CSV table of C-alpha atoms in Angstrom, one decimal:
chain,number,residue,atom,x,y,z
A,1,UNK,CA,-25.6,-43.6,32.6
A,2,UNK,CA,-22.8,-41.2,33.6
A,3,UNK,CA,-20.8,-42.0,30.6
A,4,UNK,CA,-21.1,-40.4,27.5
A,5,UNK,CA,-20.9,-41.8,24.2
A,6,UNK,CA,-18.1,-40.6,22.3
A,7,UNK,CA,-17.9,-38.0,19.8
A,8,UNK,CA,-18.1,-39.2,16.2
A,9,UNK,CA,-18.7,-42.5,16.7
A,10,UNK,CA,-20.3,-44.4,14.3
A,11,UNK,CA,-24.0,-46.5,14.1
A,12,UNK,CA,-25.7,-43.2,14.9
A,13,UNK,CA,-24.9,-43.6,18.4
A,14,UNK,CA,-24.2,-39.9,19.1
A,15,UNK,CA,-26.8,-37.6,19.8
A,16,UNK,CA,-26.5,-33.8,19.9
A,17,UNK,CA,-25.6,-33.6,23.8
A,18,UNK,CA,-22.6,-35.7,23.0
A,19,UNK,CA,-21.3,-34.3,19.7
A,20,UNK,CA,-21.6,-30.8,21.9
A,21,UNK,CA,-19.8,-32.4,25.0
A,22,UNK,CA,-17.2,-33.9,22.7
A,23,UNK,CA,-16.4,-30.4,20.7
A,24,UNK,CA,-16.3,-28.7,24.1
A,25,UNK,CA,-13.0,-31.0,25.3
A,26,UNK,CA,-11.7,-28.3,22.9
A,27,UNK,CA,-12.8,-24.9,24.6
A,28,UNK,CA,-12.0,-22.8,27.7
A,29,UNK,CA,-13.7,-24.6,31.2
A,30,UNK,CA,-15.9,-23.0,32.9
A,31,UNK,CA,-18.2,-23.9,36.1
A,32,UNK,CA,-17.8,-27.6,36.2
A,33,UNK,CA,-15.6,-30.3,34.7
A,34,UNK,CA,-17.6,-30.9,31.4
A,35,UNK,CA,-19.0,-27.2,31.1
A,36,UNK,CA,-17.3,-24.8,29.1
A,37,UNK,CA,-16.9,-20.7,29.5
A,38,UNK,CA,-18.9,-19.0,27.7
A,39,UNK,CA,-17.5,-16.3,25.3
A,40,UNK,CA,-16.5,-14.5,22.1
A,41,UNK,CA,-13.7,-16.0,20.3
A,42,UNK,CA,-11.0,-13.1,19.9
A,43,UNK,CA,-11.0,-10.5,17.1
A,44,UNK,CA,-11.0,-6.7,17.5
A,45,UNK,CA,-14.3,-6.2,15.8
A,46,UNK,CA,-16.2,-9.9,16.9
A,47,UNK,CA,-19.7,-9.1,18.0
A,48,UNK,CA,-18.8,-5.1,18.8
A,49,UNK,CA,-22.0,-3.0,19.1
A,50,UNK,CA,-21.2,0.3,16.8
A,51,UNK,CA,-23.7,2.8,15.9
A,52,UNK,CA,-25.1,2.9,12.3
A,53,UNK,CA,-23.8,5.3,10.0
A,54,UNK,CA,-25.3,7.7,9.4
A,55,UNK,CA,-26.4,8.0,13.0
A,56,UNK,CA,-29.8,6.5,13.6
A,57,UNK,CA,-32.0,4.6,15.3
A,58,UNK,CA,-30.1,1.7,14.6
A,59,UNK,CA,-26.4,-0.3,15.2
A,60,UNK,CA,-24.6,-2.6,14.0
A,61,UNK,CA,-23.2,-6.0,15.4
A,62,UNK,CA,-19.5,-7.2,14.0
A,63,UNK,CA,-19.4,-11.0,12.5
A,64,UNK,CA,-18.3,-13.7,15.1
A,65,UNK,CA,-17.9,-16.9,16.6
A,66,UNK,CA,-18.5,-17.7,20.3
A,67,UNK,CA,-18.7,-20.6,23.0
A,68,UNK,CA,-22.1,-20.8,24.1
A,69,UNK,CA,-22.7,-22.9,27.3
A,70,UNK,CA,-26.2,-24.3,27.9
A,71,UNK,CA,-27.4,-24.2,31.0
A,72,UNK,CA,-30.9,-25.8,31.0
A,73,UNK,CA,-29.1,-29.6,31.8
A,74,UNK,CA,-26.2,-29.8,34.0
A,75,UNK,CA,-24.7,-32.1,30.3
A,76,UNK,CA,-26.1,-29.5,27.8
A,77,UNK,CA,-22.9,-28.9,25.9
A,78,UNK,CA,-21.2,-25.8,24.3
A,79,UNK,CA,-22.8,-24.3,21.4
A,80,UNK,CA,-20.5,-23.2,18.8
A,81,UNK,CA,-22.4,-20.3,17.2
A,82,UNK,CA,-21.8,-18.1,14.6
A,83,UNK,CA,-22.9,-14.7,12.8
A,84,UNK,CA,-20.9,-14.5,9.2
A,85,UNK,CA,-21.6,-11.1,8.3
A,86,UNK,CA,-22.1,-7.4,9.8
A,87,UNK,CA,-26.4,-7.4,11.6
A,88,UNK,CA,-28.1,-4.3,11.6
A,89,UNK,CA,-30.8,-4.1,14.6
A,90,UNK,CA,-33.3,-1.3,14.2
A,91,UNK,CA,-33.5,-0.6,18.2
A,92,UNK,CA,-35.4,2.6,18.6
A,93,UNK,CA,-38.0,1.6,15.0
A,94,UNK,CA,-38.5,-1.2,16.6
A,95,UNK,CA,-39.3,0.4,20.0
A,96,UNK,CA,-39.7,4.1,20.1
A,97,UNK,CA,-38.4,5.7,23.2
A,98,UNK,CA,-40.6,7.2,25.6
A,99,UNK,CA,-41.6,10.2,25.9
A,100,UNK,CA,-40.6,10.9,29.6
A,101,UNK,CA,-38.1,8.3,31.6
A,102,UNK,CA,-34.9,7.0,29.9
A,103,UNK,CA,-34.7,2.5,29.7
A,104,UNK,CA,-32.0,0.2,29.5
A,105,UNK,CA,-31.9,-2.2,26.2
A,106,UNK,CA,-29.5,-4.7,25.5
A,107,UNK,CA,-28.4,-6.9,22.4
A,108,UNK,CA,-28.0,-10.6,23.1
A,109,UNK,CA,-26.7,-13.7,21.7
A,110,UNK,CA,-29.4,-16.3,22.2
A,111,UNK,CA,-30.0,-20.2,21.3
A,112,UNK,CA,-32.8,-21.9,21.3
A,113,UNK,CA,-33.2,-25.5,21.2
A,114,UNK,CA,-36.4,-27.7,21.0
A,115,UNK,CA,-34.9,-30.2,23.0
A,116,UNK,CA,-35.2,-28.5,26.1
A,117,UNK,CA,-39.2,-27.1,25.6
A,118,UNK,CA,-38.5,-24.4,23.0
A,119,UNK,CA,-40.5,-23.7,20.5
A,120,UNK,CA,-37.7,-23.4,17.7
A,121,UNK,CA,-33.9,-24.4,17.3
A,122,UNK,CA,-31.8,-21.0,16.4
A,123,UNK,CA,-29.4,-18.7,17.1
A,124,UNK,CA,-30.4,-15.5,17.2
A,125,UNK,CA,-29.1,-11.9,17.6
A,126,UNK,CA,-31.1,-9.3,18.6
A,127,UNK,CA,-32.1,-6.1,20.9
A,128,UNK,CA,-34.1,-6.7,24.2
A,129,UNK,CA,-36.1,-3.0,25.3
A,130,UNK,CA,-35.9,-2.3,28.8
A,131,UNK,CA,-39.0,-1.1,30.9
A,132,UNK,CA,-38.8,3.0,30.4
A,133,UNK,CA,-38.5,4.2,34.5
A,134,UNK,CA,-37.1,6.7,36.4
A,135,UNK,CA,-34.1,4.9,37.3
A,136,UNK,CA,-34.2,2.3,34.6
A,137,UNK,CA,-32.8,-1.5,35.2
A,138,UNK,CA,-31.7,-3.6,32.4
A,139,UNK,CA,-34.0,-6.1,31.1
A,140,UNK,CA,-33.9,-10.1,32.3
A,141,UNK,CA,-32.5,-12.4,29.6
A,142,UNK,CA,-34.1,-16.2,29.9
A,143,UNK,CA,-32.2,-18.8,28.3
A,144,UNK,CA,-29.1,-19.6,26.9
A,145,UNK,CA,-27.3,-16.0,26.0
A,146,UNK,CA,-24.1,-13.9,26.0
A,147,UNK,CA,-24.8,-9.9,26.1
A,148,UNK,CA,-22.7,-8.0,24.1
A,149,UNK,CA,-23.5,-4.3,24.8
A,150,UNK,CA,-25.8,-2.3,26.7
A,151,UNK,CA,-27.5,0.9,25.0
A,152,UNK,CA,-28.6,3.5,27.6
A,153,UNK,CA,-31.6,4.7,26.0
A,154,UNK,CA,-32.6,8.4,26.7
A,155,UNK,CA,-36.4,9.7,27.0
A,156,UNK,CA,-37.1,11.3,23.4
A,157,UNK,CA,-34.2,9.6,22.2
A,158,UNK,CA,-34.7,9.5,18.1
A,159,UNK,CA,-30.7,8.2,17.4
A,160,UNK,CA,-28.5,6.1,18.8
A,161,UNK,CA,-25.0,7.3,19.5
A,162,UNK,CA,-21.4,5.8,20.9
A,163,UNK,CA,-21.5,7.3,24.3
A,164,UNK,CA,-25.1,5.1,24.7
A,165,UNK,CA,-23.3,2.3,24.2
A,166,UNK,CA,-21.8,0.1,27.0
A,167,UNK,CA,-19.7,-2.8,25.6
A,168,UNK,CA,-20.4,-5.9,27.7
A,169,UNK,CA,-18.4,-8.7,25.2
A,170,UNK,CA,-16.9,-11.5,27.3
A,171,UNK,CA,-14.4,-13.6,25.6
A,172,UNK,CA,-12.9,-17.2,25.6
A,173,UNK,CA,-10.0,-19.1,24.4
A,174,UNK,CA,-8.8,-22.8,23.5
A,175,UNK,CA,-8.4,-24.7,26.5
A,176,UNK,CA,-5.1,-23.8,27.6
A,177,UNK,CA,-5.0,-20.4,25.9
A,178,UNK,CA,-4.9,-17.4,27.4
A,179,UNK,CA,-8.4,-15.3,28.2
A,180,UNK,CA,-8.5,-11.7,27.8
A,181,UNK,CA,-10.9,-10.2,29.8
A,182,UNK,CA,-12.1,-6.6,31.0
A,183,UNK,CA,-11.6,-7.0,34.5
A,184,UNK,CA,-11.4,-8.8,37.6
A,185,UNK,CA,-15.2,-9.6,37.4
A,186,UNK,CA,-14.4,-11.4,34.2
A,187,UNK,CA,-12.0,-14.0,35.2
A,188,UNK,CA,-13.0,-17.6,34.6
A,189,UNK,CA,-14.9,-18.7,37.5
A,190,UNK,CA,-13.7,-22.0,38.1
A,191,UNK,CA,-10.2,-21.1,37.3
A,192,UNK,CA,-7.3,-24.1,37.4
A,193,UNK,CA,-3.6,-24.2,39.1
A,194,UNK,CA,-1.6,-21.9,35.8
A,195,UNK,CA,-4.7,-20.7,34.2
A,196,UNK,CA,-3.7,-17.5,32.5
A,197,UNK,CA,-6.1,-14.1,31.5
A,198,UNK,CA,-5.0,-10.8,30.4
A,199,UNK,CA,-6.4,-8.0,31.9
A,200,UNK,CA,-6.9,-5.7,29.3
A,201,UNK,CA,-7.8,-2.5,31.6
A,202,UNK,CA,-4.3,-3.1,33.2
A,203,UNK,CA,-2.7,-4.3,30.6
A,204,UNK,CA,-1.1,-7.1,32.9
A,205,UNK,CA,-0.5,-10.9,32.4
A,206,UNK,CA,-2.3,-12.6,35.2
A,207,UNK,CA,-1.4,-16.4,36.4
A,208,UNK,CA,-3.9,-18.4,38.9
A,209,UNK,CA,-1.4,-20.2,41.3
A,210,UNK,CA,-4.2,-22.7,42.6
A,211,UNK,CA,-5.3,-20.2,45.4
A,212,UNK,CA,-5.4,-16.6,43.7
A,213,UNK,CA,-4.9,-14.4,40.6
A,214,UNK,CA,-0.9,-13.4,40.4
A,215,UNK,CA,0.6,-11.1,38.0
A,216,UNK,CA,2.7,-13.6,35.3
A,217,UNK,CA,6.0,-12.1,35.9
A,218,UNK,CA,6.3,-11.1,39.7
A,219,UNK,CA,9.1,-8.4,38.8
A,220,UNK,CA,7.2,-7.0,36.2
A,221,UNK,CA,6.9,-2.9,36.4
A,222,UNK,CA,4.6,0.2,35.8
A,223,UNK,CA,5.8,3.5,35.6
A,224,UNK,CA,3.6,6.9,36.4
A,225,UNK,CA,4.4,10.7,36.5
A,226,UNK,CA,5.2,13.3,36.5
A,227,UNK,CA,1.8,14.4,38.3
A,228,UNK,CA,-1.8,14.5,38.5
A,229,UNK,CA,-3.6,16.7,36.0
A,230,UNK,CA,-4.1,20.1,37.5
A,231,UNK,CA,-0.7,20.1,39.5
A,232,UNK,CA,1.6,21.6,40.3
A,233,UNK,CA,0.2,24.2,42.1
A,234,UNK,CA,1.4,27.6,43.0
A,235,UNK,CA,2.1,28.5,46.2
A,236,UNK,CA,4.0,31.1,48.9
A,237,UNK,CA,5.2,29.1,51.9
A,238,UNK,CA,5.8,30.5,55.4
A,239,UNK,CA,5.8,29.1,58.6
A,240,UNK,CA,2.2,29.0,58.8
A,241,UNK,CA,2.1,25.0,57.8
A,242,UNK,CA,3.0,22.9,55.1
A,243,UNK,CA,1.8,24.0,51.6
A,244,UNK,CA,1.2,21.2,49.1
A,245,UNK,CA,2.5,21.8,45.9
A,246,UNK,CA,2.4,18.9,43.9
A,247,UNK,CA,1.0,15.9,43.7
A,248,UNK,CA,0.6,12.3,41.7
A,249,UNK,CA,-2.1,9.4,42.5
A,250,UNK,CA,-0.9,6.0,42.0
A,251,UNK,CA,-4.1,3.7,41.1
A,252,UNK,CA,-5.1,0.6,43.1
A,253,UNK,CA,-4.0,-3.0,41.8
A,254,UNK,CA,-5.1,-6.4,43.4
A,255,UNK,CA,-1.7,-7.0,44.1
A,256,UNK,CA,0.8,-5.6,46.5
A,257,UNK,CA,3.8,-3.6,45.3
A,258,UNK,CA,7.1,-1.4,46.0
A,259,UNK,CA,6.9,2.2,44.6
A,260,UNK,CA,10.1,3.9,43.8
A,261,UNK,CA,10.0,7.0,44.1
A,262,UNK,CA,11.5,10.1,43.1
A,263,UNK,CA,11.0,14.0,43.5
A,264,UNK,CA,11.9,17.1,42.1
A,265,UNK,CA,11.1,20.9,42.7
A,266,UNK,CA,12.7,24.1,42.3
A,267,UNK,CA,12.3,26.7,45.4
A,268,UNK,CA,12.7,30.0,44.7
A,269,UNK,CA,13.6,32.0,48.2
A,270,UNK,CA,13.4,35.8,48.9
A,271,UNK,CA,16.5,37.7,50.3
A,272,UNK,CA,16.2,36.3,54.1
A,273,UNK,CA,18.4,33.6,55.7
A,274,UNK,CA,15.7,30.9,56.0
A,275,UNK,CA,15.2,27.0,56.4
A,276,UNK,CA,13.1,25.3,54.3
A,277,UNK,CA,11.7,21.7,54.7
A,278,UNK,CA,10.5,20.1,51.2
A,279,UNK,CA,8.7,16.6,52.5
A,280,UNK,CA,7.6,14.0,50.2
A,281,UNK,CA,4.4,12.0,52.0
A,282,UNK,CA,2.1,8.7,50.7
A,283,UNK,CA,-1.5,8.6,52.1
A,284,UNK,CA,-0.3,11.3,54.6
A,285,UNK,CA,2.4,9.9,56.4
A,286,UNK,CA,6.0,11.9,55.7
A,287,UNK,CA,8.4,9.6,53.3
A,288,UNK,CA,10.9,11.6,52.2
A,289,UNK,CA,12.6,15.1,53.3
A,290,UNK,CA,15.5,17.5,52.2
A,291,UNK,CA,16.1,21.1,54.2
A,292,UNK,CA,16.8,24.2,51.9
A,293,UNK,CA,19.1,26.9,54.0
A,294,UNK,CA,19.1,29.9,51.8
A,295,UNK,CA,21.7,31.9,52.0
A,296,UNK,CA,21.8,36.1,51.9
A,297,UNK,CA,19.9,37.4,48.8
A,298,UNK,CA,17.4,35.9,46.5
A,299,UNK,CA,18.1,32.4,45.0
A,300,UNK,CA,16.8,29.4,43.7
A,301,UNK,CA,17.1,25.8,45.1
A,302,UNK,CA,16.9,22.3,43.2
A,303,UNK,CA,15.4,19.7,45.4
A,304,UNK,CA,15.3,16.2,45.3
A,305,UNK,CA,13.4,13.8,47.0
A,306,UNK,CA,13.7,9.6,47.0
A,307,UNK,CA,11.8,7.1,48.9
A,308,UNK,CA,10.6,3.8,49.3
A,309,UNK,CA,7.2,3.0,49.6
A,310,UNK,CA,5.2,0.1,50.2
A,311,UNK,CA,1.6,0.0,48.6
A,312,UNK,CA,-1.2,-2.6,49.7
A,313,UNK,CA,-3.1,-4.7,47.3
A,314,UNK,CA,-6.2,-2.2,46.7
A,315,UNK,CA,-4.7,0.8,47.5
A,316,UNK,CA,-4.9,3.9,46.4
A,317,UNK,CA,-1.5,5.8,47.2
A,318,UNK,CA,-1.6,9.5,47.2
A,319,UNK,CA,2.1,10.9,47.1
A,320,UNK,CA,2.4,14.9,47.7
A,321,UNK,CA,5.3,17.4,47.8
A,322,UNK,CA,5.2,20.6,50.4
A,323,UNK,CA,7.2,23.1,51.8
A,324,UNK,CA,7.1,24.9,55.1
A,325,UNK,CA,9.7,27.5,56.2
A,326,UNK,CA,10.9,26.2,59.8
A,327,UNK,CA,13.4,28.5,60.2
A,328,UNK,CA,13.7,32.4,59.3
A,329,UNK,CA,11.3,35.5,58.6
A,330,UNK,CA,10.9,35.5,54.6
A,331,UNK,CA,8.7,33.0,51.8
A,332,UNK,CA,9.8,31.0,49.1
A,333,UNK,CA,7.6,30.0,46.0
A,334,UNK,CA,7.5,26.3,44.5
A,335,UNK,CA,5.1,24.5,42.2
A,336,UNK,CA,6.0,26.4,38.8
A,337,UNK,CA,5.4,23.8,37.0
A,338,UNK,CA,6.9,20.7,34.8
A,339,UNK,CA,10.0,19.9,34.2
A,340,UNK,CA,10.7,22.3,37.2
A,341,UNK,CA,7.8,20.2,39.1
A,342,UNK,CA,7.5,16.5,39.0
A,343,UNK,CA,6.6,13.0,40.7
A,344,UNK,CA,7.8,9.9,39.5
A,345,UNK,CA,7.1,6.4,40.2
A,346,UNK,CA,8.7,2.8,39.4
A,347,UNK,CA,6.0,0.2,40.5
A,348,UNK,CA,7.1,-3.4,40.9
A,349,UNK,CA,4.8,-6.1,42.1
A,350,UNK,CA,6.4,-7.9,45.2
A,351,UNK,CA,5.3,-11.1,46.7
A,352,UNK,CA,2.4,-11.4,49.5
């Protein structure tokens, strides 16, 4: 029968399917109406892969609780599971690394359950080895799981560091709450009309309006500047072309967005009568412009530079600041550096 009996019923009428399905009314969704999404309930430490210390062949898994979905009946039920104290996993004593090609291992929540064929009921935490290869994959993970790290294991290896570790927690909320999650690829995936997640590698508020993922607040703003590492740059401009001088890369977001803009430099002409154009471009395409005119004798000029811009969902936008002379015989330096130098941008998400 399609209906369920009820949780905590009496007369030993619920069995464990239906205490599971009952407790789950209480967790995140997930892939269907009475399936749940599977995940680490958050704390900053819950189920975190750490090297031992002192460094070893071993790590250590943080205490936690989780939502564990079942997946081998389409009305398995949530396991709520549980590790009360700090694990240690000995991963390279228990499988010594090779002595020429690297692997992949990974350390897994898992649940057994005799009532779907296993041959024990138990949660367990523990390492999986990876097959040692030239270009190693990561091992395949039957059952009822959540991964929470990968370790890149390195032919040879005899300790296990924190640059091996990848940290692959997922995390889940009360229904209703808010998820936070690593990135896009972690968002619920049958999400419901004001469902909200934080991305954490933004550090953004995200809404699903019933056909896509929004930011929360559709005049919230980011802020970036004064330039990419390595700028400005140095440079002597004639009339040969125009000499890029500085430069700032705003990142991609899923969303589009207006990007205020503002420019400063400092040109430093020699004694000629010259004309100097300063542009301002995104992705190549001229923005913003002032003209220098420098008069008789050496002097210096402040320049600034404002503009609009409009930046696509998934965009990278490149914004760059030259100077060319256009008009005259002499040079004139720029790019000597911040504060003299600088890019700086006011992002605020607009509507699609």
């Amino acid at each position: 029968m399609p209906e369920r009996d009820s949780g905590w019923l009496s007369g030993n009428v619920v069995d464990a399917e239906d205490a599971r399905l009952a407790t789950g009314v209480f967790a995140s969704g997930g892939a269907s109406a009475v399936q749940n999404r599977s995940g680490l309930k958050p704390f900053p430490s819950a189920g975190k892969v750490i090297p031992a210390s002192p460094a070893s062949g071993q790590v250590q898994v943080g205490p936690f609780q989780a939502v564990l979905q079942g997946t081998r009946s389409p009305s398995a039920g949530s396991y709520l599971v549980t590790l009360d104290q700090t694990k240690t996993i000995d991963v390279l004593g228990a499988v010594p690394a090779h002595q020429t090609f690297a692997r992949v291992d990974l350390i897994v929540v898992r649940q057994t359950d005799a009532q779907y064929g296993d041959t024990s009921s138990a949660l367990t935490v523990s390492h999986i080895a990876g097959t040692p290869a030239e270009t190693p994959v990561e091992p395949t993970v039957a059952g009822d799981h959540i991964v929470l790290a990968r370790i890149n294991v390195p032919a040879n290896a005899t300790v296990i560091d924190t640059a091996q570790i990848v940290d692959r927690r997922v995390f889940t909320a009360a229904v209703g709450g808010i998820i936070p999650i690593a990135s896009a690829t972690a968002r619920p995936v049958a999400p419901y009309p004001g469902q909200a997640a934080y991305r954490q590698e933004l550090r953004l508020l995200e809404v699903y309006d019933g056909q896509r993922w929004e930011p929360a607040v559709t005049n919230s703003i980011a802020t970036y500047g004064p330039n990419d590492a390595g700028w400005p740059q140095g440079i002597s401009a004639g009339a040969d072309s125009a000499k890029v001088f500085n430069r700032l890369t705003v990142p991609a977001v899923y969303f589009p967005r207006t990007l205020y803009v503002t420019a400063q430099a400092i040109i430093d002409s020699t004694s000629n009568v010259d004309r100097y154009d300063c542009t301002l471009s995104a992705n190549g395409s001229v923005v913003g412009l002032s003209v220098v005119n420098s008069g008789p004798g050496a002097g210096m000029n402040t320049v600034v530079l404002t503009a609009l811009v409009s930046q696509p969902a998934n965009t990278v936008m490149t914004l760059k600041v030259a100077l060319q002379r256009m008009d005259g015989t002499g040079t004139a330096g720029a790019g000597w550096g911040y504060p003299y130098d600088s890019i700086n941008v006011l992002a605020i998400p607009t509507a699609r």
